[in-house]
GROMACS .gro file of C-alpha atoms in nm:
model
  333
    1UNK     CA    1   0.467  -0.507   1.414
    2UNK     CA    2   0.546  -0.149   1.515
    3UNK     CA    3   0.227   0.052   1.571
    4UNK     CA    4   0.299   0.424   1.582
    5UNK     CA    5  -0.071   0.508   1.598
    6UNK     CA    6  -0.098   0.349   1.939
    7UNK     CA    7   0.214   0.529   2.063
    8UNK     CA    8   0.102   0.861   1.916
    9UNK     CA    9  -0.233   0.859   2.094
   10UNK     CA   10  -0.051   0.819   2.427
   11UNK     CA   11   0.136   1.149   2.370
   12UNK     CA   12   0.018   1.482   2.505
   13UNK     CA   13   0.047   1.793   2.290
   14UNK     CA   14   0.278   2.058   2.437
   15UNK     CA   15   0.074   2.313   2.630
   16UNK     CA   16   0.275   2.599   2.482
   17UNK     CA   17   0.577   2.672   2.266
   18UNK     CA   18   0.901   2.568   2.428
   19UNK     CA   19   1.072   2.841   2.238
   20UNK     CA   20   1.346   2.739   2.001
   21UNK     CA   21   1.309   2.605   1.646
   22UNK     CA   22   1.066   2.315   1.684
   23UNK     CA   23   0.768   2.284   1.913
   24UNK     CA   24   0.701   1.918   1.985
   25UNK     CA   25   0.637   1.671   2.253
   26UNK     CA   26   0.853   1.384   2.129
   27UNK     CA   27   0.926   1.045   2.285
   28UNK     CA   28   1.178   0.776   2.186
   29UNK     CA   29   1.025   0.503   1.967
   30UNK     CA   30   1.044   0.162   2.140
   31UNK     CA   31   1.309  -0.051   1.972
   32UNK     CA   32   1.431   0.252   1.776
   33UNK     CA   33   1.523   0.484   2.061
   34UNK     CA   34   1.751   0.706   1.851
   35UNK     CA   35   1.438   0.828   1.669
   36UNK     CA   36   1.140   1.016   1.810
   37UNK     CA   37   0.767   1.025   1.751
   38UNK     CA   38   0.635   1.375   1.803
   39UNK     CA   39   0.311   1.564   1.846
   40UNK     CA   40   0.288   1.939   1.780
   41UNK     CA   41   0.068   2.200   1.945
   42UNK     CA   42  -0.213   2.131   1.693
   43UNK     CA   43  -0.197   1.759   1.771
   44UNK     CA   44  -0.037   1.657   1.441
   45UNK     CA   45   0.228   1.384   1.421
   46UNK     CA   46   0.595   1.415   1.331
   47UNK     CA   47   0.870   1.163   1.279
   48UNK     CA   48   1.212   1.275   1.402
   49UNK     CA   49   1.492   1.066   1.252
   50UNK     CA   50   1.845   1.053   1.388
   51UNK     CA   51   2.113   1.008   1.120
   52UNK     CA   52   2.453   0.872   1.220
   53UNK     CA   53   2.657   1.050   0.949
   54UNK     CA   54   2.454   1.366   0.883
   55UNK     CA   55   2.757   1.588   0.945
   56UNK     CA   56   2.936   1.445   0.641
   57UNK     CA   57   2.738   1.616   0.365
   58UNK     CA   58   2.554   1.930   0.260
   59UNK     CA   59   2.206   1.971   0.401
   60UNK     CA   60   1.943   1.955   0.123
   61UNK     CA   61   1.655   2.195   0.087
   62UNK     CA   62   1.332   2.135   0.276
   63UNK     CA   63   1.039   1.966   0.102
   64UNK     CA   64   0.691   2.115   0.129
   65UNK     CA   65   0.388   1.924   0.002
   66UNK     CA   66   0.017   1.969   0.057
   67UNK     CA   67   0.006   1.731   0.353
   68UNK     CA   68   0.363   1.695   0.482
   69UNK     CA   69   0.692   1.878   0.514
   70UNK     CA   70   1.045   1.739   0.540
   71UNK     CA   71   1.328   1.931   0.706
   72UNK     CA   72   1.682   1.795   0.719
   73UNK     CA   73   1.921   1.821   1.014
   74UNK     CA   74   1.715   2.053   1.229
   75UNK     CA   75   1.859   2.155   1.567
   76UNK     CA   76   1.567   2.090   1.796
   77UNK     CA   77   1.455   2.157   2.148
   78UNK     CA   78   1.182   1.904   2.221
   79UNK     CA   79   0.977   1.817   2.526
   80UNK     CA   80   1.048   1.457   2.622
   81UNK     CA   81   0.922   1.224   2.896
   82UNK     CA   82   0.863   1.383   3.237
   83UNK     CA   83   0.867   1.728   3.069
   84UNK     CA   84   1.243   1.715   3.024
   85UNK     CA   85   1.366   1.937   2.741
   86UNK     CA   86   1.599   1.750   2.505
   87UNK     CA   87   1.837   1.897   2.248
   88UNK     CA   88   1.928   1.712   1.930
   89UNK     CA   89   1.960   1.720   1.552
   90UNK     CA   90   1.694   1.535   1.358
   91UNK     CA   91   1.552   1.502   1.008
   92UNK     CA   92   1.183   1.577   1.055
   93UNK     CA   93   0.883   1.453   0.860
   94UNK     CA   94   0.583   1.653   0.978
   95UNK     CA   95   0.215   1.600   0.895
   96UNK     CA   96   0.086   1.956   0.868
   97UNK     CA   97  -0.289   1.903   0.824
   98UNK     CA   98  -0.518   1.873   1.127
   99UNK     CA   99  -0.706   1.571   0.999
  100UNK     CA  100  -0.744   1.250   1.200
  101UNK     CA  101  -0.780   1.034   0.888
  102UNK     CA  102  -0.467   1.180   0.730
  103UNK     CA  103  -0.273   1.154   1.056
  104UNK     CA  104  -0.362   0.785   1.085
  105UNK     CA  105  -0.249   0.729   0.726
  106UNK     CA  106   0.078   0.915   0.792
  107UNK     CA  107   0.152   0.714   1.105
  108UNK     CA  108   0.082   0.380   0.937
  109UNK     CA  109   0.331   0.463   0.661
  110UNK     CA  110   0.577   0.604   0.917
  111UNK     CA  111   0.571   0.270   1.100
  112UNK     CA  112   0.705   0.101   0.787
  113UNK     CA  113   0.955   0.384   0.734
  114UNK     CA  114   1.106   0.346   1.082
  115UNK     CA  115   1.119  -0.033   1.059
  116UNK     CA  116   1.293  -0.005   0.723
  117UNK     CA  117   1.548   0.249   0.850
  118UNK     CA  118   1.639   0.063   1.167
  119UNK     CA  119   1.786   0.225   1.479
  120UNK     CA  120   2.104   0.375   1.322
  121UNK     CA  121   2.043   0.456   0.954
  122UNK     CA  122   2.301   0.612   0.726
  123UNK     CA  123   2.238   0.939   0.545
  124UNK     CA  124   2.204   0.757   0.210
  125UNK     CA  125   1.944   0.520   0.355
  126UNK     CA  126   1.744   0.805   0.507
  127UNK     CA  127   1.736   1.015   0.190
  128UNK     CA  128   1.634   0.716  -0.022
  129UNK     CA  129   1.354   0.621   0.221
  130UNK     CA  130   1.230   0.979   0.255
  131UNK     CA  131   1.210   1.007  -0.121
  132UNK     CA  132   0.982   0.702  -0.120
  133UNK     CA  133   0.760   0.860   0.143
  134UNK     CA  134   0.747   1.191  -0.045
  135UNK     CA  135   0.635   1.004  -0.356
  136UNK     CA  136   0.352   0.842  -0.157
  137UNK     CA  137   0.216   1.179  -0.051
  138UNK     CA  138   0.283   1.356  -0.380
  139UNK     CA  139   0.059   1.115  -0.576
  140UNK     CA  140  -0.231   1.188  -0.340
  141UNK     CA  141  -0.314   1.479  -0.574
  142UNK     CA  142  -0.311   1.270  -0.893
  143UNK     CA  143  -0.607   1.128  -1.082
  144UNK     CA  144  -0.697   0.769  -0.980
  145UNK     CA  145  -0.567   0.493  -1.207
  146UNK     CA  146  -0.825   0.229  -1.112
  147UNK     CA  147  -1.156   0.203  -0.927
  148UNK     CA  148  -1.161   0.150  -0.552
  149UNK     CA  149  -1.351  -0.175  -0.616
  150UNK     CA  150  -1.074  -0.301  -0.843
  151UNK     CA  151  -0.803  -0.218  -0.591
  152UNK     CA  152  -1.007  -0.375  -0.310
  153UNK     CA  153  -1.029  -0.701  -0.506
  154UNK     CA  154  -0.651  -0.714  -0.551
  155UNK     CA  155  -0.585  -0.639  -0.184
  156UNK     CA  156  -0.841  -0.905  -0.090
  157UNK     CA  157  -0.647  -1.162  -0.293
  158UNK     CA  158  -0.326  -1.068  -0.109
  159UNK     CA  159  -0.492  -1.070   0.234
  160UNK     CA  160  -0.642  -1.416   0.184
  161UNK     CA  161  -0.335  -1.566   0.018
  162UNK     CA  162  -0.142  -1.861   0.154
  163UNK     CA  163   0.174  -1.648   0.122
  164UNK     CA  164   0.119  -1.271   0.106
  165UNK     CA  165   0.496  -1.207   0.075
  166UNK     CA  166   0.503  -1.380  -0.263
  167UNK     CA  167   0.186  -1.202  -0.373
  168UNK     CA  168   0.324  -0.859  -0.288
  169UNK     CA  169   0.650  -0.930  -0.467
  170UNK     CA  170   0.450  -1.027  -0.777
  171UNK     CA  171   0.207  -0.732  -0.756
  172UNK     CA  172   0.226  -0.493  -1.050
  173UNK     CA  173   0.470  -0.205  -1.023
  174UNK     CA  174   0.213   0.030  -1.181
  175UNK     CA  175  -0.168   0.001  -1.208
  176UNK     CA  176  -0.139   0.001  -1.588
  177UNK     CA  177   0.050  -0.331  -1.608
  178UNK     CA  178  -0.118  -0.602  -1.817
  179UNK     CA  179  -0.164  -0.844  -1.526
  180UNK     CA  180  -0.224  -0.772  -1.160
  181UNK     CA  181   0.030  -1.034  -1.046
  182UNK     CA  182   0.328  -1.153  -1.248
  183UNK     CA  183   0.597  -1.399  -1.144
  184UNK     CA  184   0.800  -1.541  -1.427
  185UNK     CA  185   0.580  -1.769  -1.636
  186UNK     CA  186   0.288  -1.745  -1.392
  187UNK     CA  187   0.034  -1.462  -1.416
  188UNK     CA  188  -0.283  -1.387  -1.216
  189UNK     CA  189  -0.549  -1.134  -1.315
  190UNK     CA  190  -0.822  -1.035  -1.066
  191UNK     CA  191  -1.171  -0.943  -1.186
  192UNK     CA  192  -1.462  -0.829  -0.971
  193UNK     CA  193  -1.835  -0.795  -1.028
  194UNK     CA  194  -2.095  -0.606  -0.823
  195UNK     CA  195  -2.387  -0.783  -1.001
  196UNK     CA  196  -2.326  -1.143  -0.881
  197UNK     CA  197  -2.273  -1.240  -1.243
  198UNK     CA  198  -1.932  -1.350  -1.366
  199UNK     CA  199  -1.914  -1.100  -1.648
  200UNK     CA  200  -1.583  -0.919  -1.668
  201UNK     CA  201  -1.395  -0.685  -1.900
  202UNK     CA  202  -1.073  -0.808  -2.061
  203UNK     CA  203  -0.817  -0.676  -2.300
  204UNK     CA  204  -0.740  -0.904  -2.592
  205UNK     CA  205  -0.377  -0.922  -2.478
  206UNK     CA  206  -0.474  -1.058  -2.135
  207UNK     CA  207  -0.629  -1.371  -2.287
  208UNK     CA  208  -0.382  -1.419  -2.572
  209UNK     CA  209  -0.046  -1.427  -2.403
  210UNK     CA  210   0.310  -1.535  -2.474
  211UNK     CA  211   0.373  -1.903  -2.532
  212UNK     CA  212   0.502  -2.077  -2.222
  213UNK     CA  213   0.313  -1.858  -1.974
  214UNK     CA  214   0.023  -1.973  -1.759
  215UNK     CA  215  -0.252  -1.724  -1.681
  216UNK     CA  216  -0.525  -1.764  -1.419
  217UNK     CA  217  -0.826  -1.538  -1.379
  218UNK     CA  218  -0.971  -1.483  -1.031
  219UNK     CA  219  -1.339  -1.385  -1.036
  220UNK     CA  220  -1.495  -1.227  -0.724
  221UNK     CA  221  -1.838  -1.091  -0.634
  222UNK     CA  222  -1.811  -0.760  -0.447
  223UNK     CA  223  -2.092  -0.566  -0.284
  224UNK     CA  224  -2.081  -0.250  -0.075
  225UNK     CA  225  -2.163  -0.301   0.293
  226UNK     CA  226  -2.183  -0.028   0.556
  227UNK     CA  227  -2.025  -0.253   0.819
  228UNK     CA  228  -1.788  -0.418   0.574
  229UNK     CA  229  -1.415  -0.399   0.510
  230UNK     CA  230  -1.234  -0.104   0.351
  231UNK     CA  231  -0.923  -0.122   0.135
  232UNK     CA  232  -0.722   0.015   0.426
  233UNK     CA  233  -0.866  -0.254   0.656
  234UNK     CA  234  -0.733  -0.512   0.411
  235UNK     CA  235  -0.394  -0.339   0.420
  236UNK     CA  236  -0.393  -0.375   0.799
  237UNK     CA  237  -0.473  -0.746   0.762
  238UNK     CA  238  -0.176  -0.779   0.527
  239UNK     CA  239   0.048  -0.578   0.763
  240UNK     CA  240  -0.031  -0.823   1.043
  241UNK     CA  241   0.098  -1.114   0.833
  242UNK     CA  242   0.417  -0.950   0.706
  243UNK     CA  243   0.699  -0.982   0.959
  244UNK     CA  244   1.035  -0.804   0.935
  245UNK     CA  245   0.990  -0.695   0.574
  246UNK     CA  246   0.910  -0.323   0.579
  247UNK     CA  247   1.031  -0.268   0.222
  248UNK     CA  248   0.760  -0.492   0.082
  249UNK     CA  249   0.502  -0.303   0.287
  250UNK     CA  250   0.630   0.023   0.141
  251UNK     CA  251   0.586  -0.134  -0.202
  252UNK     CA  252   0.223  -0.201  -0.112
  253UNK     CA  253   0.179   0.158   0.007
  254UNK     CA  254   0.329   0.282  -0.320
  255UNK     CA  255   0.102   0.074  -0.542
  256UNK     CA  256  -0.205   0.174  -0.340
  257UNK     CA  257  -0.105   0.541  -0.358
  258UNK     CA  258  -0.045   0.531  -0.732
  259UNK     CA  259  -0.376   0.351  -0.787
  260UNK     CA  260  -0.597   0.570  -0.570
  261UNK     CA  261  -0.443   0.913  -0.623
  262UNK     CA  262  -0.681   1.174  -0.486
  263UNK     CA  263  -0.942   0.902  -0.415
  264UNK     CA  264  -0.745   0.777  -0.113
  265UNK     CA  265  -0.994   0.928   0.133
  266UNK     CA  266  -1.291   0.765  -0.043
  267UNK     CA  267  -1.111   0.431  -0.011
  268UNK     CA  268  -1.125   0.470   0.366
  269UNK     CA  269  -1.500   0.522   0.351
  270UNK     CA  270  -1.607   0.263   0.092
  271UNK     CA  271  -1.658  -0.077   0.252
  272UNK     CA  272  -1.732  -0.413   0.092
  273UNK     CA  273  -1.862  -0.750   0.208
  274UNK     CA  274  -1.549  -0.958   0.267
  275UNK     CA  275  -1.751  -1.270   0.350
  276UNK     CA  276  -1.930  -1.258   0.015
  277UNK     CA  277  -1.599  -1.209  -0.164
  278UNK     CA  278  -1.454  -1.513   0.011
  279UNK     CA  279  -1.753  -1.735  -0.066
  280UNK     CA  280  -1.764  -1.629  -0.430
  281UNK     CA  281  -1.398  -1.633  -0.535
  282UNK     CA  282  -1.334  -1.873  -0.823
  283UNK     CA  283  -1.038  -1.936  -1.053
  284UNK     CA  284  -1.038  -1.999  -1.429
  285UNK     CA  285  -0.779  -2.085  -1.688
  286UNK     CA  286  -0.757  -1.800  -1.934
  287UNK     CA  287  -0.784  -2.046  -2.224
  288UNK     CA  288  -1.140  -2.141  -2.117
  289UNK     CA  289  -1.275  -1.784  -2.120
  290UNK     CA  290  -1.481  -1.668  -2.421
  291UNK     CA  291  -1.273  -1.434  -2.634
  292UNK     CA  292  -1.253  -1.282  -2.982
  293UNK     CA  293  -1.037  -1.374  -3.279
  294UNK     CA  294  -0.687  -1.242  -3.208
  295UNK     CA  295  -0.622  -1.194  -3.582
  296UNK     CA  296  -0.716  -0.828  -3.600
  297UNK     CA  297  -0.748  -0.615  -3.913
  298UNK     CA  298  -0.450  -0.398  -3.994
  299UNK     CA  299  -0.450  -0.083  -3.781
  300UNK     CA  300  -0.673  -0.225  -3.501
  301UNK     CA  301  -0.526  -0.253  -3.152
  302UNK     CA  302  -0.606  -0.227  -2.780
  303UNK     CA  303  -0.925  -0.433  -2.813
  304UNK     CA  304  -1.136  -0.468  -2.500
  305UNK     CA  305  -1.453  -0.672  -2.450
  306UNK     CA  306  -1.678  -0.828  -2.187
  307UNK     CA  307  -1.685  -1.206  -2.135
  308UNK     CA  308  -1.935  -1.417  -1.943
  309UNK     CA  309  -1.758  -1.686  -1.739
  310UNK     CA  310  -2.079  -1.854  -1.620
  311UNK     CA  311  -2.029  -2.167  -1.831
  312UNK     CA  312  -1.650  -2.175  -1.808
  313UNK     CA  313  -1.506  -2.452  -1.588
  314UNK     CA  314  -1.315  -2.362  -1.274
  315UNK     CA  315  -0.964  -2.497  -1.229
  316UNK     CA  316  -0.843  -2.789  -1.022
  317UNK     CA  317  -0.688  -2.597  -0.736
  318UNK     CA  318  -0.458  -2.877  -0.624
  319UNK     CA  319  -0.305  -2.913  -0.970
  320UNK     CA  320  -0.218  -2.545  -0.990
  321UNK     CA  321  -0.092  -2.530  -0.631
  322UNK     CA  322   0.147  -2.812  -0.721
  323UNK     CA  323   0.314  -2.578  -0.973
  324UNK     CA  324   0.451  -2.374  -0.681
  325UNK     CA  325   0.544  -2.008  -0.708
  326UNK     CA  326   0.270  -1.750  -0.747
  327UNK     CA  327  -0.007  -2.006  -0.788
  328UNK     CA  328   0.084  -2.190  -0.470
  329UNK     CA  329   0.091  -1.858  -0.285
  330UNK     CA  330  -0.244  -1.738  -0.420
  331UNK     CA  331  -0.453  -2.057  -0.406
  332UNK     CA  332  -0.518  -2.091  -0.038
  333UNK     CA  333  -0.732  -2.404  -0.056
   0.00000   0.00000   0.00000
């Protein structure tokens, strides 16, 4: 897996402006030598992308966000290895905030971006991929859609899964989806509790589903722990298990960004006991969970309630694994 953080920390910032247009120290990225990883005078990272057909179309306007800028087809003078000045035209994604946490976040996403683009991307591929990155940073100002604990529980299920590829493909496109994981007739909803009691909130629709679907509920105990695991630590665990599939990693980044919004920095700081989560995880058929009468009075909708799963039986894991698909991927043992 490409690790731009490691490469970035080996770069030296330029000691002074080298004069024309862009002021970077920038080295070729191993395996993707047409592109460059840069560091500016303030020590912030930049990604310099070489486009094979950039001369064939009109240059779009630059993009300026709170944390990053994007400039297309910039004629650059950059300081390369051995202090050799290199000239070239690059599309530049630049992290403009002097913040180590933000820089690390930028470089982790940039690793997936470069792997997705490959060594000789077309203009269409670059613009599409940059738009995905811009969306990731634009939502960092939005209100959070779910608690950090809830997101952590979902990432934990992916990280521990027998097949994280399948889990990520089934992960909800938006945090507001009815189920956390959805693959055809198989659904998985993840619930967490910080009280070591299996009491969880449900919507009526989650437990009364379409005929022919099978719904499992994963119940997890989660407690904060100063030396525990953050949501971004779980993402790194998932990254280490996903090989040669950068697009699915960008999907994960997108869902995390949409979920956290402006709480992304808090998600780096909040840590939970992964060992407790692993020891406590249990799976239940939705049909065994206490619920309310689905025949609602006219005009009543969006019913939510809390159910206690303490007396509900857990599933036979082998039987559900034998169904294949999402359940086989999620039920590790």
